PDB file of C-alpha atoms in Angstrom:
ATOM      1  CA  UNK A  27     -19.431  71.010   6.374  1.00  0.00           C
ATOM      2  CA  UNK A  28     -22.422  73.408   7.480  1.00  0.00           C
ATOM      3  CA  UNK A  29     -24.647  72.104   9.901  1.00  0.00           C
ATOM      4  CA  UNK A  30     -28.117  74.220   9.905  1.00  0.00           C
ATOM      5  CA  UNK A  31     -31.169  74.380  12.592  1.00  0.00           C
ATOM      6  CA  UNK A  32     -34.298  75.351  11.467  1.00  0.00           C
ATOM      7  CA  UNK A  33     -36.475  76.831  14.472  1.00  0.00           C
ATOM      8  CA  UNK A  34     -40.152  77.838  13.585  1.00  0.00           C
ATOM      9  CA  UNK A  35     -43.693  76.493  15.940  1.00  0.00           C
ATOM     10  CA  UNK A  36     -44.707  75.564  12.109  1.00  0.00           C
ATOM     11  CA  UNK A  37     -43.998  71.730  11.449  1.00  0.00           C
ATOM     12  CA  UNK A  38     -44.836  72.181   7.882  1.00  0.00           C
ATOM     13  CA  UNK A  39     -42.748  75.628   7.646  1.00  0.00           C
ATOM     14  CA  UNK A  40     -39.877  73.859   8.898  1.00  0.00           C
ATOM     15  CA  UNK A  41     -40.029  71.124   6.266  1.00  0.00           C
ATOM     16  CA  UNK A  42     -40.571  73.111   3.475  1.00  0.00           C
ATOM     17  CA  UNK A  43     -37.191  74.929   4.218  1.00  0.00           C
ATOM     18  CA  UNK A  44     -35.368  71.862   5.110  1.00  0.00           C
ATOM     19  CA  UNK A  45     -36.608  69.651   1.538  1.00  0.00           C
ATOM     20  CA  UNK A  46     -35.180  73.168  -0.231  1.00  0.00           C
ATOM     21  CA  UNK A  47     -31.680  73.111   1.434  1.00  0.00           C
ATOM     22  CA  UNK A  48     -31.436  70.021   0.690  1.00  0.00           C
ATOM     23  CA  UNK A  49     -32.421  70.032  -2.739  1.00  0.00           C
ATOM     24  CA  UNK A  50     -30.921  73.156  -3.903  1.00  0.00           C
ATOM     25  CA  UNK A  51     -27.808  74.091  -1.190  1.00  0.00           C
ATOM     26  CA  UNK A  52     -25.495  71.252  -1.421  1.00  0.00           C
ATOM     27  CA  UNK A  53     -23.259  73.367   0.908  1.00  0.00           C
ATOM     28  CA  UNK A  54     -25.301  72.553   3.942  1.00  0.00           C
ATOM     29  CA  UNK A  55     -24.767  68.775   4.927  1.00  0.00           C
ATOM     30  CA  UNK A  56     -26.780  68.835   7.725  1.00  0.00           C
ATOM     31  CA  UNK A  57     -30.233  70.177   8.688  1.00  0.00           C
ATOM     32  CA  UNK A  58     -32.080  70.084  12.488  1.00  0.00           C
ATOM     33  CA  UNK A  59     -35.438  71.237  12.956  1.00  0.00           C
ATOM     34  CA  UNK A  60     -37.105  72.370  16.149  1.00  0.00           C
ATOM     35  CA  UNK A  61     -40.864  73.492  16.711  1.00  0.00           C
ATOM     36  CA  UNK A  62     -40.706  74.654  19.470  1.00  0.00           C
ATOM     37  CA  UNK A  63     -38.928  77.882  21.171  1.00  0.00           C
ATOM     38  CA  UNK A  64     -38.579  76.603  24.637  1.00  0.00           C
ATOM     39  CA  UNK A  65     -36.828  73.640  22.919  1.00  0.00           C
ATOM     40  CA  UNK A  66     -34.305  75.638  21.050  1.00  0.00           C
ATOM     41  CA  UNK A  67     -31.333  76.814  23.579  1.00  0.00           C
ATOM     42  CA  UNK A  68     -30.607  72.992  24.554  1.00  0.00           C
ATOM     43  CA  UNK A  69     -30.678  71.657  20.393  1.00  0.00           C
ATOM     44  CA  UNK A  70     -28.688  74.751  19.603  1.00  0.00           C
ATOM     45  CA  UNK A  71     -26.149  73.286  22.576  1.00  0.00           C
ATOM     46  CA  UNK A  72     -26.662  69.883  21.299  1.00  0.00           C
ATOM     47  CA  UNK A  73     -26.706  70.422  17.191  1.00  0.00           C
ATOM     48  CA  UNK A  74     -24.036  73.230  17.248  1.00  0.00           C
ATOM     49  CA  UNK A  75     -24.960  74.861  14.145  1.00  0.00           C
ATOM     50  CA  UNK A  76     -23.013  77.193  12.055  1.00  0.00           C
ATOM     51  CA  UNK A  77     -26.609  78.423  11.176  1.00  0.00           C
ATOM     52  CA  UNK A  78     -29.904  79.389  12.216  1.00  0.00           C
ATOM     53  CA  UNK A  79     -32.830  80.052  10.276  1.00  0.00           C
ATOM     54  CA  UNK A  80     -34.767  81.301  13.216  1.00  0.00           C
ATOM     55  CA  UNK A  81     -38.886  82.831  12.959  1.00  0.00           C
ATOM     56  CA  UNK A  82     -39.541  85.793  14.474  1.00  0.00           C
ATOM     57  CA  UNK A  83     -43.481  84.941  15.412  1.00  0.00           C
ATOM     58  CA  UNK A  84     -43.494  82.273  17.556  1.00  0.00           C
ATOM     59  CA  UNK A  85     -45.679  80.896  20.715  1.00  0.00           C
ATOM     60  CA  UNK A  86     -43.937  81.150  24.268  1.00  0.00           C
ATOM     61  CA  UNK A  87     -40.583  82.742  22.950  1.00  0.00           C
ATOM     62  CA  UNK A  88     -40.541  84.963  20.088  1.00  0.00           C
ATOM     63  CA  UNK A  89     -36.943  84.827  18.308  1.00  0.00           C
ATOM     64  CA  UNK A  90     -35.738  87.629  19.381  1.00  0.00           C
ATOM     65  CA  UNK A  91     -36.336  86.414  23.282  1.00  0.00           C
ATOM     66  CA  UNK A  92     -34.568  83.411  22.520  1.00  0.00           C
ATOM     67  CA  UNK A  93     -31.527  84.888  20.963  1.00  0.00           C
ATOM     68  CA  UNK A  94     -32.113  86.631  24.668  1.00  0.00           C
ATOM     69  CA  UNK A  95     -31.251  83.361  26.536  1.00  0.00           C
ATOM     70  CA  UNK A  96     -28.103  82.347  24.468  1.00  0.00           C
ATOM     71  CA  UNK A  97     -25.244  84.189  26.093  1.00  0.00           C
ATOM     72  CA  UNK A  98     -22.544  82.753  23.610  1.00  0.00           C
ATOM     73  CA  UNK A  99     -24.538  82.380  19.902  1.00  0.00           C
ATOM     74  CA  UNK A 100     -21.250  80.814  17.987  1.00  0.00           C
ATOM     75  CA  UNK A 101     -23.683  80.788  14.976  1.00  0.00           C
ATOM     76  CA  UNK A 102     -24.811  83.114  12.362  1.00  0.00           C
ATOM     77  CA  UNK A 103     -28.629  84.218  12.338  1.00  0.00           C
ATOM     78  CA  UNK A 104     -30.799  84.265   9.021  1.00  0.00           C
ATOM     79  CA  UNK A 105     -34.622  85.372  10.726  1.00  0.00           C
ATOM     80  CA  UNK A 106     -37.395  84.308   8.644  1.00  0.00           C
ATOM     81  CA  UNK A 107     -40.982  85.828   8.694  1.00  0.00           C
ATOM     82  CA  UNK A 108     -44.407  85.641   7.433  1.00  0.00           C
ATOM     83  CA  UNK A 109     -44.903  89.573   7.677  1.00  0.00           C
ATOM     84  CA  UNK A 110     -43.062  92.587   5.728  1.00  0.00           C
ATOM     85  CA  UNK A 111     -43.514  93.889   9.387  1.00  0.00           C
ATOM     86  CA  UNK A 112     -42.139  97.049  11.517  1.00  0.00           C
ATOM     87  CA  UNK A 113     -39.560  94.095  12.947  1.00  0.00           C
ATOM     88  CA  UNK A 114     -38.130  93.861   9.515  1.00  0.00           C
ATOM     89  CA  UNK A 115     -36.968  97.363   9.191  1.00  0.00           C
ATOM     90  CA  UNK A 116     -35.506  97.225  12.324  1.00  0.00           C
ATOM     91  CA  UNK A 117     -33.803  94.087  11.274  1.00  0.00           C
ATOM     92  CA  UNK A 118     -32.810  95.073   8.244  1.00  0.00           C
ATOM     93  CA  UNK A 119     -30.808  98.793   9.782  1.00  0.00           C
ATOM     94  CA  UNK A 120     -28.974  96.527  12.034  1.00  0.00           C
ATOM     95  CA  UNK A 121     -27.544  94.460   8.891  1.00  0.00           C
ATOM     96  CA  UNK A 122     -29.330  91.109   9.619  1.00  0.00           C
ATOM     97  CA  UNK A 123     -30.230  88.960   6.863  1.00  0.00           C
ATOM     98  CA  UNK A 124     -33.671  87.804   6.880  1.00  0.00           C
ATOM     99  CA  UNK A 125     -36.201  85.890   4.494  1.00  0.00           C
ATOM    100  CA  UNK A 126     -39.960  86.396   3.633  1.00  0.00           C
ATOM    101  CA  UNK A 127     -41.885  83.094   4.266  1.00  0.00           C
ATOM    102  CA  UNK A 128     -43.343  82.073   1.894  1.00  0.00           C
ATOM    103  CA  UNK A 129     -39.456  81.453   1.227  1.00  0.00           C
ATOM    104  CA  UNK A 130     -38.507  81.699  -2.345  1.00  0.00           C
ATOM    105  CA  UNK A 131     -35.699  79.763  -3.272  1.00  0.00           C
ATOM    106  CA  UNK A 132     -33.488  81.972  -5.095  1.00  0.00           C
ATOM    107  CA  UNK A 133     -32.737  84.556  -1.873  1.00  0.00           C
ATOM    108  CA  UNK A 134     -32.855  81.458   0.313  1.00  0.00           C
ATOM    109  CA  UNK A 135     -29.807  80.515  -2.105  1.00  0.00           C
ATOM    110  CA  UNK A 136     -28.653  84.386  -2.124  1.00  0.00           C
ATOM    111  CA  UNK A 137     -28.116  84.586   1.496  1.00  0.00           C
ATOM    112  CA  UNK A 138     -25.989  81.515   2.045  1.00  0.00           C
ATOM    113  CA  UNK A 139     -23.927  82.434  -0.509  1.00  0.00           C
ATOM    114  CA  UNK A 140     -23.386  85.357   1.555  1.00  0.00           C
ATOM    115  CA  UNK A 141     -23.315  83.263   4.615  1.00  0.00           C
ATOM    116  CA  UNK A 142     -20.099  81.108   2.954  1.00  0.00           C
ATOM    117  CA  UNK A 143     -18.748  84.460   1.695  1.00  0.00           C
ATOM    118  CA  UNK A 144     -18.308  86.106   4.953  1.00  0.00           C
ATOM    119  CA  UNK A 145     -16.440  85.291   7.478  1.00  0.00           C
ATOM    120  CA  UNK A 146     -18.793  85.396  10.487  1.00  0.00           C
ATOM    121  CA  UNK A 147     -17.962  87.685  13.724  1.00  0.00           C
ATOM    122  CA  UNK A 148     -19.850  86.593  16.449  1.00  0.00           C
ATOM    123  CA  UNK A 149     -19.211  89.308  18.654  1.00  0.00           C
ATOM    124  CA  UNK A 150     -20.491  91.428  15.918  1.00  0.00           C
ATOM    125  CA  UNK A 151     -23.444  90.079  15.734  1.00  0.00           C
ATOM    126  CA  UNK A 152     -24.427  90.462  19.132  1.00  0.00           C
ATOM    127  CA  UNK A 153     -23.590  94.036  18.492  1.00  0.00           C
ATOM    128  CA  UNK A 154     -26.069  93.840  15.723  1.00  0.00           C
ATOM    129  CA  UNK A 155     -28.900  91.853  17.586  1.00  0.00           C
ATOM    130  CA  UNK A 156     -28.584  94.617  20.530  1.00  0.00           C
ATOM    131  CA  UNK A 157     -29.230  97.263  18.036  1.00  0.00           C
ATOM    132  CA  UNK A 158     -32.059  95.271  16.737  1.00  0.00           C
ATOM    133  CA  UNK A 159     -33.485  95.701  20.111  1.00  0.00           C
ATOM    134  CA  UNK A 160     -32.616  99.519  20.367  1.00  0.00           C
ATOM    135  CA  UNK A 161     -34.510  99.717  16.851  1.00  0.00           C
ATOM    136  CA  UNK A 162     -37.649  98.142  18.225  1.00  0.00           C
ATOM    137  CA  UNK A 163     -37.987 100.435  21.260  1.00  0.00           C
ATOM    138  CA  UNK A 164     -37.984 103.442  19.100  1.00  0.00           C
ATOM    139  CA  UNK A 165     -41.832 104.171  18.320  1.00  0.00           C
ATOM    140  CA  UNK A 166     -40.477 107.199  15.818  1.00  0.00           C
ATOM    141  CA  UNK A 167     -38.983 105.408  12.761  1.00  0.00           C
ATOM    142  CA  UNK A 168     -36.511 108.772  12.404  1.00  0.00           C
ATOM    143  CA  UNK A 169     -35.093 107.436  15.480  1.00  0.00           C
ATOM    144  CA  UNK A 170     -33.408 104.060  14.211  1.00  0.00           C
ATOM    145  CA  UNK A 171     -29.882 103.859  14.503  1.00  0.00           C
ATOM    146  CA  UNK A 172     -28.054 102.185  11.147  1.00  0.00           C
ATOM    147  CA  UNK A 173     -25.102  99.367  11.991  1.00  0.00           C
ATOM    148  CA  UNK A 174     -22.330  99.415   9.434  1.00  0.00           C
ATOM    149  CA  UNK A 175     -20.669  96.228  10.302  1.00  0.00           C
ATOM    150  CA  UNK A 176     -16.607  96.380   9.203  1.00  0.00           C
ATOM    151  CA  UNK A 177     -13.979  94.550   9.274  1.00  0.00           C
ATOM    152  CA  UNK A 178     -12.902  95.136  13.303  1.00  0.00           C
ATOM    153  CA  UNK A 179     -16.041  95.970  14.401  1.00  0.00           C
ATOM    154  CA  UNK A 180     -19.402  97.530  14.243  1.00  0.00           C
ATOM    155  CA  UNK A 181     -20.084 101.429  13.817  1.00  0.00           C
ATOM    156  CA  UNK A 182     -23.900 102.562  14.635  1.00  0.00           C
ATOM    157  CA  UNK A 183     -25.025 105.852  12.964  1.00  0.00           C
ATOM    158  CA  UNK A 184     -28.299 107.392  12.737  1.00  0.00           C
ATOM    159  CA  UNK A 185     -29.739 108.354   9.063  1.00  0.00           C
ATOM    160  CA  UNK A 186     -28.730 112.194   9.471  1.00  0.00           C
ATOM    161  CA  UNK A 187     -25.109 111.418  10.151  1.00  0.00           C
ATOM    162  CA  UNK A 188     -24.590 110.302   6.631  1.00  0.00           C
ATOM    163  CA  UNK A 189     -23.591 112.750   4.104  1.00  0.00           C
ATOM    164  CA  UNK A 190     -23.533 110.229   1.505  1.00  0.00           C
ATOM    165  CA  UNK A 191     -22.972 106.783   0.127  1.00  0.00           C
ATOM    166  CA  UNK A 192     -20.642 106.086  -2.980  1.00  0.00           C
ATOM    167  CA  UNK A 193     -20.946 102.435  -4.460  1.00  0.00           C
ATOM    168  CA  UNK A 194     -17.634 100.453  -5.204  1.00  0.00           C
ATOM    169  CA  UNK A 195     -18.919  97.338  -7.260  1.00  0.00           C
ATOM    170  CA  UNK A 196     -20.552  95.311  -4.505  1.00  0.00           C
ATOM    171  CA  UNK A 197     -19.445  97.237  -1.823  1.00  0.00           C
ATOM    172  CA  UNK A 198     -20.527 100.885  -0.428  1.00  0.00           C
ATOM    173  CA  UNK A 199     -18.378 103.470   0.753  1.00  0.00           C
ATOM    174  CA  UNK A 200     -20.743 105.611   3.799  1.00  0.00           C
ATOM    175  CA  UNK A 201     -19.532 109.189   4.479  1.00  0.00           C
ATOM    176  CA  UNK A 202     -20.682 110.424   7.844  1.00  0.00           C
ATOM    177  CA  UNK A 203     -20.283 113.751   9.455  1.00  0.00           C
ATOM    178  CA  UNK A 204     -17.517 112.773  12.182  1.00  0.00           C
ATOM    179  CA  UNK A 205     -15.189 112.358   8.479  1.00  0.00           C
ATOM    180  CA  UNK A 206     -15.463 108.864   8.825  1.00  0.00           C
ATOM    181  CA  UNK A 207     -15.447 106.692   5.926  1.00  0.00           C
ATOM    182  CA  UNK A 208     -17.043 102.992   5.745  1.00  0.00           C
ATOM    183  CA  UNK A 209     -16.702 100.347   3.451  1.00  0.00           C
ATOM    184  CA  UNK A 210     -19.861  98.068   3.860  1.00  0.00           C
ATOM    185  CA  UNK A 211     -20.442  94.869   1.564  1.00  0.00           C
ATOM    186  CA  UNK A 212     -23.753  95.473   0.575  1.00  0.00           C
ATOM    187  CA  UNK A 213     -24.790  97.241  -2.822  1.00  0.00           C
ATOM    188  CA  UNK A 214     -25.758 100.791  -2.880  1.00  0.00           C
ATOM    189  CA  UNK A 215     -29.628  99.698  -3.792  1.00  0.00           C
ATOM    190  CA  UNK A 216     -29.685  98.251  -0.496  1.00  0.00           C
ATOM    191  CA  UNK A 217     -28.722 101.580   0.910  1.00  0.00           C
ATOM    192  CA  UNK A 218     -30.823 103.632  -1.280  1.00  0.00           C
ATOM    193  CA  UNK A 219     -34.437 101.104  -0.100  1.00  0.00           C
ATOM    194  CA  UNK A 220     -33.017 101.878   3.562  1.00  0.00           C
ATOM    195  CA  UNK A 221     -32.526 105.845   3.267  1.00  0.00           C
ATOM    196  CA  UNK A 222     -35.022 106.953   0.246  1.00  0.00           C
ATOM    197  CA  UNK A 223     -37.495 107.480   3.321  1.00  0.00           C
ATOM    198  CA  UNK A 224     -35.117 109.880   4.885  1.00  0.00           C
ATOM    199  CA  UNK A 225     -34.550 112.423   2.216  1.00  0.00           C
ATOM    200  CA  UNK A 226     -31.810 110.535   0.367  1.00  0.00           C
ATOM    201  CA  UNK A 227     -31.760 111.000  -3.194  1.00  0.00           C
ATOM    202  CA  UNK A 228     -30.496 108.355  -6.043  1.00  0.00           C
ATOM    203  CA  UNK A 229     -28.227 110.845  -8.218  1.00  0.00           C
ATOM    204  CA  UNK A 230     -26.133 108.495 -10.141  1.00  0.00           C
ATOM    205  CA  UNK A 231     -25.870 104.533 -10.127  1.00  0.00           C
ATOM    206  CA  UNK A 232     -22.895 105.175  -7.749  1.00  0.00           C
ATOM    207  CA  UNK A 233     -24.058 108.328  -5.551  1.00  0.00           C
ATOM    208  CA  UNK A 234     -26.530 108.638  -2.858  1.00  0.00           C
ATOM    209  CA  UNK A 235     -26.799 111.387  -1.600  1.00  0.00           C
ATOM    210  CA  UNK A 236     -28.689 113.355   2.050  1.00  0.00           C
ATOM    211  CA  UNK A 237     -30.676 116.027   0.633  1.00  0.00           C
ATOM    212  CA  UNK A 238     -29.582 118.028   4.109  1.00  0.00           C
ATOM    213  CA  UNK A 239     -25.914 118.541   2.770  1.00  0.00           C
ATOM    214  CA  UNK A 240     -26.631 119.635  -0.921  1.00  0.00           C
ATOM    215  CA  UNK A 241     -25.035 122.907  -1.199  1.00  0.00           C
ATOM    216  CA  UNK A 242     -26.154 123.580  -4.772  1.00  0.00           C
ATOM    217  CA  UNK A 243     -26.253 122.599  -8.473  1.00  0.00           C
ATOM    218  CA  UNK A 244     -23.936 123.970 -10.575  1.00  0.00           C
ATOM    219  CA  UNK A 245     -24.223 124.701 -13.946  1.00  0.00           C
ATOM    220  CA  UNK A 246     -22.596 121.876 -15.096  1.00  0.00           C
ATOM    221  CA  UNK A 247     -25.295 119.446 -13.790  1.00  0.00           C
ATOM    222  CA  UNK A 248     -23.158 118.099 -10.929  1.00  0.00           C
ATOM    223  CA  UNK A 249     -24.237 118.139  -7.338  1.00  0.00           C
ATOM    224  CA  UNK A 250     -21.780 120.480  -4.834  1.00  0.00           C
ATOM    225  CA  UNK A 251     -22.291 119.455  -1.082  1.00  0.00           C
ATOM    226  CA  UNK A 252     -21.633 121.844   1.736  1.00  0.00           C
ATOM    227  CA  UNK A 253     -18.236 120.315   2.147  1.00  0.00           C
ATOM    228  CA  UNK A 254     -17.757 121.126  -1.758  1.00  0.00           C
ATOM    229  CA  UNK A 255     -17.398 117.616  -2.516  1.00  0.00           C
ATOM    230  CA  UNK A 256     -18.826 116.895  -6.349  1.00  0.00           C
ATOM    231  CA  UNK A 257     -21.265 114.484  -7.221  1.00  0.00           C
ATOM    232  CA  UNK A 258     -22.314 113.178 -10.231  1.00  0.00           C
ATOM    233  CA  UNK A 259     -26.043 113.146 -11.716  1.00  0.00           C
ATOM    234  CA  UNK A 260     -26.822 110.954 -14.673  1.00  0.00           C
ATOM    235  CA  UNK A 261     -28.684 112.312 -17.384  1.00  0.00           C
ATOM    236  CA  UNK A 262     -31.554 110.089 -16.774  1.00  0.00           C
ATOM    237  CA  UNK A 263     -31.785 110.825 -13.054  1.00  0.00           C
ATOM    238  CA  UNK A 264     -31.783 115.013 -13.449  1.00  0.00           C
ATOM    239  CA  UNK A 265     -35.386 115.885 -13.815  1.00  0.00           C
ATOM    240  CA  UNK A 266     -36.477 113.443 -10.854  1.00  0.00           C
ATOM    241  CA  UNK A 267     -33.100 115.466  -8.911  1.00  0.00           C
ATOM    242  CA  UNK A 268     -34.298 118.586 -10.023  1.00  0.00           C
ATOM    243  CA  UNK A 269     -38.187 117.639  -8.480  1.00  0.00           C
ATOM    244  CA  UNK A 270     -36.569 116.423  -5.092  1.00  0.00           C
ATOM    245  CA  UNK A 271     -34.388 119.401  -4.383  1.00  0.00           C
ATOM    246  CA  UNK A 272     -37.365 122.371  -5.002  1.00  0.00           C
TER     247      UNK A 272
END
């Protein structure tokens, strides 16, 4: 049985969300709301949730500064938020899952799917939620540090450590330059909407690829990196290669 908490100052945002869990996500059998941050830490004690749909914008405590006061957050985090704000980058490079309010139902479905998928690690996520906080500090968006969250751990790299990404069905494989290898599970477009911005280039449905360690093009089409590895380019993807490496 999941037990949920819904924390957002809006009464009416808070039962919106909770008549579409219960409608459409059989899954969770119980549902808590709270409007009101200073309120929070003590339900969370009481209510014990598995999971918290937690707002970002809120009066008195935001939900970052309440994740703050929880020293031991035995629960997984889902943030929700009214703005496609600088917060939600920051969010999304430290592997959080988040929600757009107005919520739509369909990634409100998607990401406790993922929820009952993945084994939570706690002790990862605080990991996470500190990088979250290193993230917002940086005023210089080139400066936000990337969490690849594995099984073990947490690795942190920053955009230019990544040579390139190589999708495995669901999954993405991260080269970095210390020879490291990660297997993430989240798709490669998820990768490619995070990295575009820092001269990553889409070759092939399973390559991405840092324009910084493109060696050349040879004249079979295919992409050699500095480290001579080979890399695919689909026919459909050359010309827009050809335009991003001049």
């Amino acid at each position: 049985m999941i037990k949920a908490l819904l924390i957002d100052d809006e009464e009416r945002a808070t039962d919106s969300l909770r008549i579409m869990i219960e409608k459409f996500i059989p899954e969770i059998a119980s549902v808590t709301t709270c409007n009101d941050a200073r309120l929070a830490a003590s339900i969370i004690h009481e209510a014990v949730p598995d999971l918290v749909f937690l707002d970002i914008r809120m009066p008195h405590l935001s939900g970052f500064d309440l994740l703050n006061k929880i020293p031991d957050k035995k629960f997984k985090v889902i943030f929700t938020t009214a703005f496609n704000e600088y917060a939600i980058k920051a969010i999304r490079f430290s592997a959080f899952d988040y929600i757009l309010k107005p919520i739509d139902v369909e990634e409100l479905i998607k990401v406790v799917k993922r929820f009952i998928r993945e084994k939570s690690d706690f002790d990862q996520q605080q990991e996470q939620l500190r990088n979250i906080m290193y993230n917002l500090q940086e005023a210089d968006q080139t400066g936000l540090r990337l969490a690849l969250p594995v099984k073990g751990g947490v690795h942190f790299v920053m955009p230019h450590e990544i040579i390139h990404c190589e999708a495995l069905s669901n999954y993405t494989k991260i080269h970095t330059t210390s020879n490291q290898q990660f297997i993430i599970s989240k798709n490669l477009g998820e990768y490619e909407d995070l990295l575009t911005p820092y001269h990553f280039i889409r070759t092939h449905k399973s390559h991405l690829v840092n324009k910084h360690f493109i060696s050349y093009l040879d004249h079979n089409g295919y992409i050699v990196l500095k480290d001579n590895t080979v890399i695919e380019v689909s026919r459909r993807r050359k010309d827009e290669v050809m335009s991003k490496l001049k």
